[in-house]
Amino acid sequence: MLYPSHQGAQDGRPVVPSQQHYGPGQQSAASALTSFVTYAKEMQDLDEKTYPDEYAAHCHRIRQLEPMLRVHGILDVMEIRNPAIAALLER
């Protein structure tokens, strides 16, 4: 059964998982992991002293992703080798 709130349901197309919507502030585990890796890689290439605002923004984004990474157990099976990034996620 298709519900009108799902993308594609209005014209009878089947809804595939990639088309499902997440509520405000929610994202899938795969999306959280992809975002985390993107921000972490960018942080490694940024000089904190030269680009303090961008560095701080990436730190903030990584901290925002932490709950989703923990809920799905990603941080239980992944070792963060960059000490600065690991420090952001320590409890």
PDB file of N, CA and C in Angstrom:
ATOM      1  N   MET A   1       0.845  -1.179   0.000  1.00  0.00           N
ATOM      2  CA  MET A   1       0.000   0.000   0.000  1.00  0.00           C
ATOM      3  C   MET A   1       0.886   1.235   0.000  1.00  0.00           C
ATOM      4  N   LEU A   2       0.594   2.178  -0.835  1.00  0.00           N
ATOM      5  CA  LEU A   2       1.356   3.419  -0.903  1.00  0.00           C
ATOM      6  C   LEU A   2       0.585   4.516  -0.205  1.00  0.00           C
ATOM      7  N   TYR A   3       1.285   5.323   0.491  1.00  0.00           N
ATOM      8  CA  TYR A   3       0.666   6.428   1.196  1.00  0.00           C
ATOM      9  C   TYR A   3       0.988   7.722   0.474  1.00  0.00           C
ATOM     10  N   PRO A   4       0.037   8.645   0.398  1.00  0.00           N
ATOM     11  CA  PRO A   4       0.262   9.884  -0.350  1.00  0.00           C
ATOM     12  C   PRO A   4       1.450  10.697   0.131  1.00  0.00           C
ATOM     13  N   SER A   5       1.864  10.514   1.385  1.00  0.00           N
ATOM     14  CA  SER A   5       2.978  11.312   1.891  1.00  0.00           C
ATOM     15  C   SER A   5       4.321  10.856   1.326  1.00  0.00           C
ATOM     16  N   HIS A   6       4.358   9.644   0.749  1.00  0.00           N
ATOM     17  CA  HIS A   6       5.610   9.163   0.185  1.00  0.00           C
ATOM     18  C   HIS A   6       5.807   9.679  -1.225  1.00  0.00           C
ATOM     19  N   GLN A   7       7.029  10.039  -1.512  1.00  0.00           N
ATOM     20  CA  GLN A   7       7.372  10.530  -2.834  1.00  0.00           C
ATOM     21  C   GLN A   7       7.068   9.441  -3.862  1.00  0.00           C
ATOM     22  N   GLY A   8       6.398   9.788  -4.921  1.00  0.00           N
ATOM     23  CA  GLY A   8       6.099   8.847  -5.981  1.00  0.00           C
ATOM     24  C   GLY A   8       4.740   8.189  -5.818  1.00  0.00           C
ATOM     25  N   ALA A   9       4.172   8.229  -4.629  1.00  0.00           N
ATOM     26  CA  ALA A   9       2.895   7.566  -4.393  1.00  0.00           C
ATOM     27  C   ALA A   9       1.756   8.249  -5.153  1.00  0.00           C
ATOM     28  N   GLN A  10       1.873   9.528  -5.400  1.00  0.00           N
ATOM     29  CA  GLN A  10       0.801  10.255  -6.057  1.00  0.00           C
ATOM     30  C   GLN A  10       0.573   9.767  -7.487  1.00  0.00           C
ATOM     31  N   ASP A  11       1.614   9.342  -8.162  1.00  0.00           N
ATOM     32  CA  ASP A  11       1.444   8.907  -9.546  1.00  0.00           C
ATOM     33  C   ASP A  11       1.522   7.394  -9.691  1.00  0.00           C
ATOM     34  N   GLY A  12       1.460   6.661  -8.574  1.00  0.00           N
ATOM     35  CA  GLY A  12       1.401   5.216  -8.620  1.00  0.00           C
ATOM     36  C   GLY A  12       2.744   4.512  -8.710  1.00  0.00           C
ATOM     37  N   ARG A  13       3.852   5.252  -8.738  1.00  0.00           N
ATOM     38  CA  ARG A  13       5.163   4.609  -8.786  1.00  0.00           C
ATOM     39  C   ARG A  13       5.462   3.965  -7.445  1.00  0.00           C
ATOM     40  N   PRO A  14       6.130   2.813  -7.429  1.00  0.00           N
ATOM     41  CA  PRO A  14       6.505   2.211  -6.143  1.00  0.00           C
ATOM     42  C   PRO A  14       7.555   3.070  -5.439  1.00  0.00           C
ATOM     43  N   VAL A  15       7.485   3.074  -4.140  1.00  0.00           N
ATOM     44  CA  VAL A  15       8.428   3.842  -3.343  1.00  0.00           C
ATOM     45  C   VAL A  15       9.606   2.939  -3.009  1.00  0.00           C
ATOM     46  N   VAL A  16      10.792   3.354  -3.416  1.00  0.00           N
ATOM     47  CA  VAL A  16      11.997   2.600  -3.081  1.00  0.00           C
ATOM     48  C   VAL A  16      12.609   3.209  -1.842  1.00  0.00           C
ATOM     49  N   PRO A  17      13.396   2.430  -1.066  1.00  0.00           N
ATOM     50  CA  PRO A  17      13.940   2.949   0.197  1.00  0.00           C
ATOM     51  C   PRO A  17      14.686   4.264   0.063  1.00  0.00           C
ATOM     52  N   SER A  18      15.383   4.485  -1.030  1.00  0.00           N
ATOM     53  CA  SER A  18      16.152   5.725  -1.172  1.00  0.00           C
ATOM     54  C   SER A  18      15.254   6.938  -1.307  1.00  0.00           C
ATOM     55  N   GLN A  19      13.959   6.729  -1.550  1.00  0.00           N
ATOM     56  CA  GLN A  19      13.040   7.841  -1.694  1.00  0.00           C
ATOM     57  C   GLN A  19      12.279   8.145  -0.413  1.00  0.00           C
ATOM     58  N   GLN A  20      12.479   7.343   0.622  1.00  0.00           N
ATOM     59  CA  GLN A  20      11.779   7.590   1.867  1.00  0.00           C
ATOM     60  C   GLN A  20      12.342   8.833   2.523  1.00  0.00           C
ATOM     61  N   HIS A  21      11.476   9.561   3.202  1.00  0.00           N
ATOM     62  CA  HIS A  21      11.887  10.809   3.835  1.00  0.00           C
ATOM     63  C   HIS A  21      12.134  10.587   5.317  1.00  0.00           C
ATOM     64  N   TYR A  22      13.104  11.252   5.829  1.00  0.00           N
ATOM     65  CA  TYR A  22      13.377  11.241   7.253  1.00  0.00           C
ATOM     66  C   TYR A  22      12.852  12.541   7.823  1.00  0.00           C
ATOM     67  N   GLY A  23      12.445  12.518   9.063  1.00  0.00           N
ATOM     68  CA  GLY A  23      11.921  13.715   9.705  1.00  0.00           C
ATOM     69  C   GLY A  23      13.014  14.733   9.946  1.00  0.00           C
ATOM     70  N   PRO A  24      12.630  15.917  10.433  1.00  0.00           N
ATOM     71  CA  PRO A  24      13.610  16.967  10.698  1.00  0.00           C
ATOM     72  C   PRO A  24      14.688  16.478  11.665  1.00  0.00           C
ATOM     73  N   GLY A  25      15.926  16.663  11.295  1.00  0.00           N
ATOM     74  CA  GLY A  25      17.044  16.300  12.148  1.00  0.00           C
ATOM     75  C   GLY A  25      17.397  14.829  12.126  1.00  0.00           C
ATOM     76  N   GLN A  26      16.703  14.029  11.316  1.00  0.00           N
ATOM     77  CA  GLN A  26      16.983  12.601  11.245  1.00  0.00           C
ATOM     78  C   GLN A  26      17.692  12.283   9.943  1.00  0.00           C
ATOM     79  N   GLN A  27      18.537  11.303   9.986  1.00  0.00           N
ATOM     80  CA  GLN A  27      19.169  10.821   8.783  1.00  0.00           C
ATOM     81  C   GLN A  27      19.525   9.360   8.973  1.00  0.00           C
ATOM     82  N   SER A  28      19.752   8.684   7.887  1.00  0.00           N
ATOM     83  CA  SER A  28      20.077   7.268   7.967  1.00  0.00           C
ATOM     84  C   SER A  28      21.496   7.083   8.488  1.00  0.00           C
ATOM     85  N   ALA A  29      21.791   5.861   8.909  1.00  0.00           N
ATOM     86  CA  ALA A  29      23.134   5.544   9.384  1.00  0.00           C
ATOM     87  C   ALA A  29      24.145   5.746   8.262  1.00  0.00           C
ATOM     88  N   ALA A  30      23.783   5.328   7.046  1.00  0.00           N
ATOM     89  CA  ALA A  30      24.694   5.484   5.910  1.00  0.00           C
ATOM     90  C   ALA A  30      24.951   6.948   5.612  1.00  0.00           C
ATOM     91  N   SER A  31      23.916   7.761   5.699  1.00  0.00           N
ATOM     92  CA  SER A  31      24.071   9.192   5.455  1.00  0.00           C
ATOM     93  C   SER A  31      24.936   9.838   6.535  1.00  0.00           C
ATOM     94  N   ALA A  32      24.731   9.435   7.789  1.00  0.00           N
ATOM     95  CA  ALA A  32      25.535   9.975   8.891  1.00  0.00           C
ATOM     96  C   ALA A  32      26.995   9.596   8.721  1.00  0.00           C
ATOM     97  N   LEU A  33      27.236   8.347   8.340  1.00  0.00           N
ATOM     98  CA  LEU A  33      28.611   7.890   8.144  1.00  0.00           C
ATOM     99  C   LEU A  33      29.267   8.625   6.981  1.00  0.00           C
ATOM    100  N   THR A  34      28.540   8.786   5.893  1.00  0.00           N
ATOM    101  CA  THR A  34      29.070   9.509   4.734  1.00  0.00           C
ATOM    102  C   THR A  34      29.403  10.946   5.107  1.00  0.00           C
ATOM    103  N   SER A  35      28.502  11.602   5.830  1.00  0.00           N
ATOM    104  CA  SER A  35      28.748  12.984   6.260  1.00  0.00           C
ATOM    105  C   SER A  35      29.952  13.064   7.181  1.00  0.00           C
ATOM    106  N   PHE A  36      30.033  12.131   8.132  1.00  0.00           N
ATOM    107  CA  PHE A  36      31.161  12.115   9.059  1.00  0.00           C
ATOM    108  C   PHE A  36      32.484  11.998   8.312  1.00  0.00           C
ATOM    109  N   VAL A  37      32.571  11.058   7.392  1.00  0.00           N
ATOM    110  CA  VAL A  37      33.816  10.853   6.649  1.00  0.00           C
ATOM    111  C   VAL A  37      34.153  12.096   5.831  1.00  0.00           C
ATOM    112  N   THR A  38      33.155  12.707   5.228  1.00  0.00           N
ATOM    113  CA  THR A  38      33.384  13.920   4.441  1.00  0.00           C
ATOM    114  C   THR A  38      33.967  15.034   5.309  1.00  0.00           C
ATOM    115  N   TYR A  39      33.338  15.294   6.458  1.00  0.00           N
ATOM    116  CA  TYR A  39      33.822  16.366   7.335  1.00  0.00           C
ATOM    117  C   TYR A  39      35.185  16.029   7.934  1.00  0.00           C
ATOM    118  N   ALA A  40      35.387  14.781   8.304  1.00  0.00           N
ATOM    119  CA  ALA A  40      36.673  14.373   8.882  1.00  0.00           C
ATOM    120  C   ALA A  40      37.804  14.536   7.871  1.00  0.00           C
ATOM    121  N   LYS A  41      37.569  14.123   6.629  1.00  0.00           N
ATOM    122  CA  LYS A  41      38.602  14.259   5.594  1.00  0.00           C
ATOM    123  C   LYS A  41      38.903  15.729   5.325  1.00  0.00           C
ATOM    124  N   GLU A  42      37.869  16.556   5.304  1.00  0.00           N
ATOM    125  CA  GLU A  42      38.085  17.989   5.088  1.00  0.00           C
ATOM    126  C   GLU A  42      38.844  18.615   6.246  1.00  0.00           C
ATOM    127  N   MET A  43      38.548  18.170   7.475  1.00  0.00           N
ATOM    128  CA  MET A  43      39.267  18.696   8.640  1.00  0.00           C
ATOM    129  C   MET A  43      40.753  18.378   8.573  1.00  0.00           C
ATOM    130  N   GLN A  44      41.081  17.189   8.091  1.00  0.00           N
ATOM    131  CA  GLN A  44      42.487  16.792   7.989  1.00  0.00           C
ATOM    132  C   GLN A  44      43.259  17.713   7.052  1.00  0.00           C
ATOM    133  N   ASP A  45      42.579  18.239   6.052  1.00  0.00           N
ATOM    134  CA  ASP A  45      43.234  19.102   5.068  1.00  0.00           C
ATOM    135  C   ASP A  45      43.216  20.578   5.452  1.00  0.00           C
ATOM    136  N   LEU A  46      42.481  20.930   6.509  1.00  0.00           N
ATOM    137  CA  LEU A  46      42.379  22.335   6.916  1.00  0.00           C
ATOM    138  C   LEU A  46      43.397  22.660   8.005  1.00  0.00           C
ATOM    139  N   ASP A  47      44.010  23.796   7.878  1.00  0.00           N
ATOM    140  CA  ASP A  47      44.877  24.298   8.947  1.00  0.00           C
ATOM    141  C   ASP A  47      43.997  25.097   9.899  1.00  0.00           C
ATOM    142  N   GLU A  48      43.927  24.646  11.137  1.00  0.00           N
ATOM    143  CA  GLU A  48      43.046  25.284  12.123  1.00  0.00           C
ATOM    144  C   GLU A  48      43.387  26.761  12.328  1.00  0.00           C
ATOM    145  N   LYS A  49      44.651  27.121  12.223  1.00  0.00           N
ATOM    146  CA  LYS A  49      45.058  28.511  12.441  1.00  0.00           C
ATOM    147  C   LYS A  49      44.759  29.397  11.235  1.00  0.00           C
ATOM    148  N   THR A  50      44.854  28.842  10.049  1.00  0.00           N
ATOM    149  CA  THR A  50      44.597  29.613   8.834  1.00  0.00           C
ATOM    150  C   THR A  50      43.102  29.739   8.561  1.00  0.00           C
ATOM    151  N   TYR A  51      42.352  28.677   8.845  1.00  0.00           N
ATOM    152  CA  TYR A  51      40.910  28.652   8.566  1.00  0.00           C
ATOM    153  C   TYR A  51      40.114  28.283   9.826  1.00  0.00           C
ATOM    154  N   PRO A  52      40.163  29.127  10.852  1.00  0.00           N
ATOM    155  CA  PRO A  52      39.523  28.763  12.126  1.00  0.00           C
ATOM    156  C   PRO A  52      38.007  28.604  12.034  1.00  0.00           C
ATOM    157  N   ASP A  53      37.345  29.422  11.232  1.00  0.00           N
ATOM    158  CA  ASP A  53      35.891  29.333  11.133  1.00  0.00           C
ATOM    159  C   ASP A  53      35.452  28.030  10.464  1.00  0.00           C
ATOM    160  N   GLU A  54      36.123  27.667   9.381  1.00  0.00           N
ATOM    161  CA  GLU A  54      35.777  26.437   8.671  1.00  0.00           C
ATOM    162  C   GLU A  54      36.082  25.221   9.549  1.00  0.00           C
ATOM    163  N   TYR A  55      37.210  25.264  10.232  1.00  0.00           N
ATOM    164  CA  TYR A  55      37.603  24.160  11.116  1.00  0.00           C
ATOM    165  C   TYR A  55      36.567  23.985  12.228  1.00  0.00           C
ATOM    166  N   ALA A  56      36.166  25.097  12.838  1.00  0.00           N
ATOM    167  CA  ALA A  56      35.168  25.053  13.914  1.00  0.00           C
ATOM    168  C   ALA A  56      33.826  24.534  13.393  1.00  0.00           C
ATOM    169  N   ALA A  57      33.458  24.913  12.182  1.00  0.00           N
ATOM    170  CA  ALA A  57      32.197  24.450  11.596  1.00  0.00           C
ATOM    171  C   ALA A  57      32.218  22.933  11.393  1.00  0.00           C
ATOM    172  N   HIS A  58      33.335  22.406  10.919  1.00  0.00           N
ATOM    173  CA  HIS A  58      33.451  20.959  10.730  1.00  0.00           C
ATOM    174  C   HIS A  58      33.407  20.236  12.081  1.00  0.00           C
ATOM    175  N   CYS A  59      34.061  20.796  13.087  1.00  0.00           N
ATOM    176  CA  CYS A  59      34.023  20.208  14.440  1.00  0.00           C
ATOM    177  C   CYS A  59      32.587  20.147  14.940  1.00  0.00           C
ATOM    178  N   HIS A  60      31.860  21.226  14.747  1.00  0.00           N
ATOM    179  CA  HIS A  60      30.463  21.290  15.187  1.00  0.00           C
ATOM    180  C   HIS A  60      29.617  20.248  14.459  1.00  0.00           C
ATOM    181  N   ARG A  61      29.818  20.116  13.166  1.00  0.00           N
ATOM    182  CA  ARG A  61      29.046  19.154  12.385  1.00  0.00           C
ATOM    183  C   ARG A  61      29.345  17.715  12.829  1.00  0.00           C
ATOM    184  N   ILE A  62      30.602  17.441  13.104  1.00  0.00           N
ATOM    185  CA  ILE A  62      30.969  16.093  13.553  1.00  0.00           C
ATOM    186  C   ILE A  62      30.326  15.796  14.904  1.00  0.00           C
ATOM    187  N   ARG A  63      30.328  16.764  15.800  1.00  0.00           N
ATOM    188  CA  ARG A  63      29.685  16.562  17.104  1.00  0.00           C
ATOM    189  C   ARG A  63      28.185  16.328  16.940  1.00  0.00           C
ATOM    190  N   GLN A  64      27.557  16.997  15.970  1.00  0.00           N
ATOM    191  CA  GLN A  64      26.128  16.799  15.725  1.00  0.00           C
ATOM    192  C   GLN A  64      25.839  15.389  15.198  1.00  0.00           C
ATOM    193  N   LEU A  65      26.777  14.814  14.486  1.00  0.00           N
ATOM    194  CA  LEU A  65      26.590  13.468  13.927  1.00  0.00           C
ATOM    195  C   LEU A  65      26.827  12.364  14.959  1.00  0.00           C
ATOM    196  N   GLU A  66      27.521  12.681  16.029  1.00  0.00           N
ATOM    197  CA  GLU A  66      27.898  11.667  17.018  1.00  0.00           C
ATOM    198  C   GLU A  66      26.732  10.831  17.522  1.00  0.00           C
ATOM    199  N   PRO A  67      25.595  11.420  17.913  1.00  0.00           N
ATOM    200  CA  PRO A  67      24.507  10.571  18.417  1.00  0.00           C
ATOM    201  C   PRO A  67      24.041   9.519  17.400  1.00  0.00           C
ATOM    202  N   MET A  68      23.923   9.891  16.150  1.00  0.00           N
ATOM    203  CA  MET A  68      23.489   8.948  15.130  1.00  0.00           C
ATOM    204  C   MET A  68      24.540   7.853  14.927  1.00  0.00           C
ATOM    205  N   LEU A  69      25.806   8.228  14.951  1.00  0.00           N
ATOM    206  CA  LEU A  69      26.873   7.237  14.805  1.00  0.00           C
ATOM    207  C   LEU A  69      26.872   6.261  15.976  1.00  0.00           C
ATOM    208  N   ARG A  70      26.607   6.755  17.186  1.00  0.00           N
ATOM    209  CA  ARG A  70      26.576   5.895  18.369  1.00  0.00           C
ATOM    210  C   ARG A  70      25.351   4.987  18.371  1.00  0.00           C
ATOM    211  N   VAL A  71      24.188   5.530  18.028  1.00  0.00           N
ATOM    212  CA  VAL A  71      22.955   4.743  18.032  1.00  0.00           C
ATOM    213  C   VAL A  71      23.078   3.530  17.121  1.00  0.00           C
ATOM    214  N   HIS A  72      23.712   3.707  16.000  1.00  0.00           N
ATOM    215  CA  HIS A  72      23.836   2.619  15.034  1.00  0.00           C
ATOM    216  C   HIS A  72      25.091   1.773  15.250  1.00  0.00           C
ATOM    217  N   GLY A  73      25.870   2.082  16.296  1.00  0.00           N
ATOM    218  CA  GLY A  73      27.030   1.269  16.634  1.00  0.00           C
ATOM    219  C   GLY A  73      28.230   1.475  15.722  1.00  0.00           C
ATOM    220  N   ILE A  74      28.199   2.510  14.932  1.00  0.00           N
ATOM    221  CA  ILE A  74      29.296   2.751  13.985  1.00  0.00           C
ATOM    222  C   ILE A  74      30.599   3.027  14.729  1.00  0.00           C
ATOM    223  N   LEU A  75      30.519   3.787  15.813  1.00  0.00           N
ATOM    224  CA  LEU A  75      31.735   4.114  16.561  1.00  0.00           C
ATOM    225  C   LEU A  75      32.248   2.920  17.368  1.00  0.00           C
ATOM    226  N   ASP A  76      31.409   1.891  17.523  1.00  0.00           N
ATOM    227  CA  ASP A  76      31.844   0.672  18.217  1.00  0.00           C
ATOM    228  C   ASP A  76      32.727  -0.199  17.331  1.00  0.00           C
ATOM    229  N   VAL A  77      32.588  -0.064  16.040  1.00  0.00           N
ATOM    230  CA  VAL A  77      33.326  -0.930  15.114  1.00  0.00           C
ATOM    231  C   VAL A  77      34.338  -0.157  14.264  1.00  0.00           C
ATOM    232  N   MET A  78      34.480   1.126  14.526  1.00  0.00           N
ATOM    233  CA  MET A  78      35.358   1.967  13.722  1.00  0.00           C
ATOM    234  C   MET A  78      36.386   2.641  14.626  1.00  0.00           C
ATOM    235  N   GLU A  79      37.622   2.604  14.221  1.00  0.00           N
ATOM    236  CA  GLU A  79      38.681   3.284  14.968  1.00  0.00           C
ATOM    237  C   GLU A  79      39.012   4.596  14.262  1.00  0.00           C
ATOM    238  N   ILE A  80      38.970   5.683  15.018  1.00  0.00           N
ATOM    239  CA  ILE A  80      39.298   6.992  14.458  1.00  0.00           C
ATOM    240  C   ILE A  80      40.766   7.240  14.749  1.00  0.00           C
ATOM    241  N   ARG A  81      41.563   7.309  13.705  1.00  0.00           N
ATOM    242  CA  ARG A  81      43.020   7.408  13.880  1.00  0.00           C
ATOM    243  C   ARG A  81      43.506   8.841  14.052  1.00  0.00           C
ATOM    244  N   ASN A  82      42.735   9.808  13.592  1.00  0.00           N
ATOM    245  CA  ASN A  82      43.141  11.199  13.745  1.00  0.00           C
ATOM    246  C   ASN A  82      42.837  11.629  15.190  1.00  0.00           C
ATOM    247  N   PRO A  83      43.867  11.976  15.976  1.00  0.00           N
ATOM    248  CA  PRO A  83      43.647  12.308  17.395  1.00  0.00           C
ATOM    249  C   PRO A  83      42.695  13.487  17.620  1.00  0.00           C
ATOM    250  N   ALA A  84      42.751  14.495  16.762  1.00  0.00           N
ATOM    251  CA  ALA A  84      41.867  15.667  16.935  1.00  0.00           C
ATOM    252  C   ALA A  84      40.412  15.288  16.725  1.00  0.00           C
ATOM    253  N   ILE A  85      40.159  14.439  15.726  1.00  0.00           N
ATOM    254  CA  ILE A  85      38.789  14.020  15.457  1.00  0.00           C
ATOM    255  C   ILE A  85      38.313  13.036  16.529  1.00  0.00           C
ATOM    256  N   ALA A  86      39.185  12.138  16.949  1.00  0.00           N
ATOM    257  CA  ALA A  86      38.831  11.196  18.013  1.00  0.00           C
ATOM    258  C   ALA A  86      38.458  11.952  19.302  1.00  0.00           C
ATOM    259  N   ALA A  87      39.189  13.016  19.589  1.00  0.00           N
ATOM    260  CA  ALA A  87      38.914  13.805  20.796  1.00  0.00           C
ATOM    261  C   ALA A  87      37.527  14.440  20.748  1.00  0.00           C
ATOM    262  N   LEU A  88      37.044  14.755  19.555  1.00  0.00           N
ATOM    263  CA  LEU A  88      35.697  15.343  19.432  1.00  0.00           C
ATOM    264  C   LEU A  88      34.617  14.340  19.843  1.00  0.00           C
ATOM    265  N   LEU A  89      34.900  13.060  19.679  1.00  0.00           N
ATOM    266  CA  LEU A  89      33.889  12.035  19.900  1.00  0.00           C
ATOM    267  C   LEU A  89      34.072  11.275  21.205  1.00  0.00           C
ATOM    268  N   GLU A  90      35.052  11.652  22.008  1.00  0.00           N
ATOM    269  CA  GLU A  90      35.265  10.977  23.287  1.00  0.00           C
ATOM    270  C   GLU A  90      34.211  11.410  24.283  1.00  0.00           C
ATOM    271  N   ARG A  91      33.830  10.474  25.105  1.00  0.00           N
ATOM    272  CA  ARG A  91      32.853  10.789  26.152  1.00  0.00           C
ATOM    273  C   ARG A  91      33.534  10.789  27.489  1.00  0.00           C
TER     274      ARG A  91
END
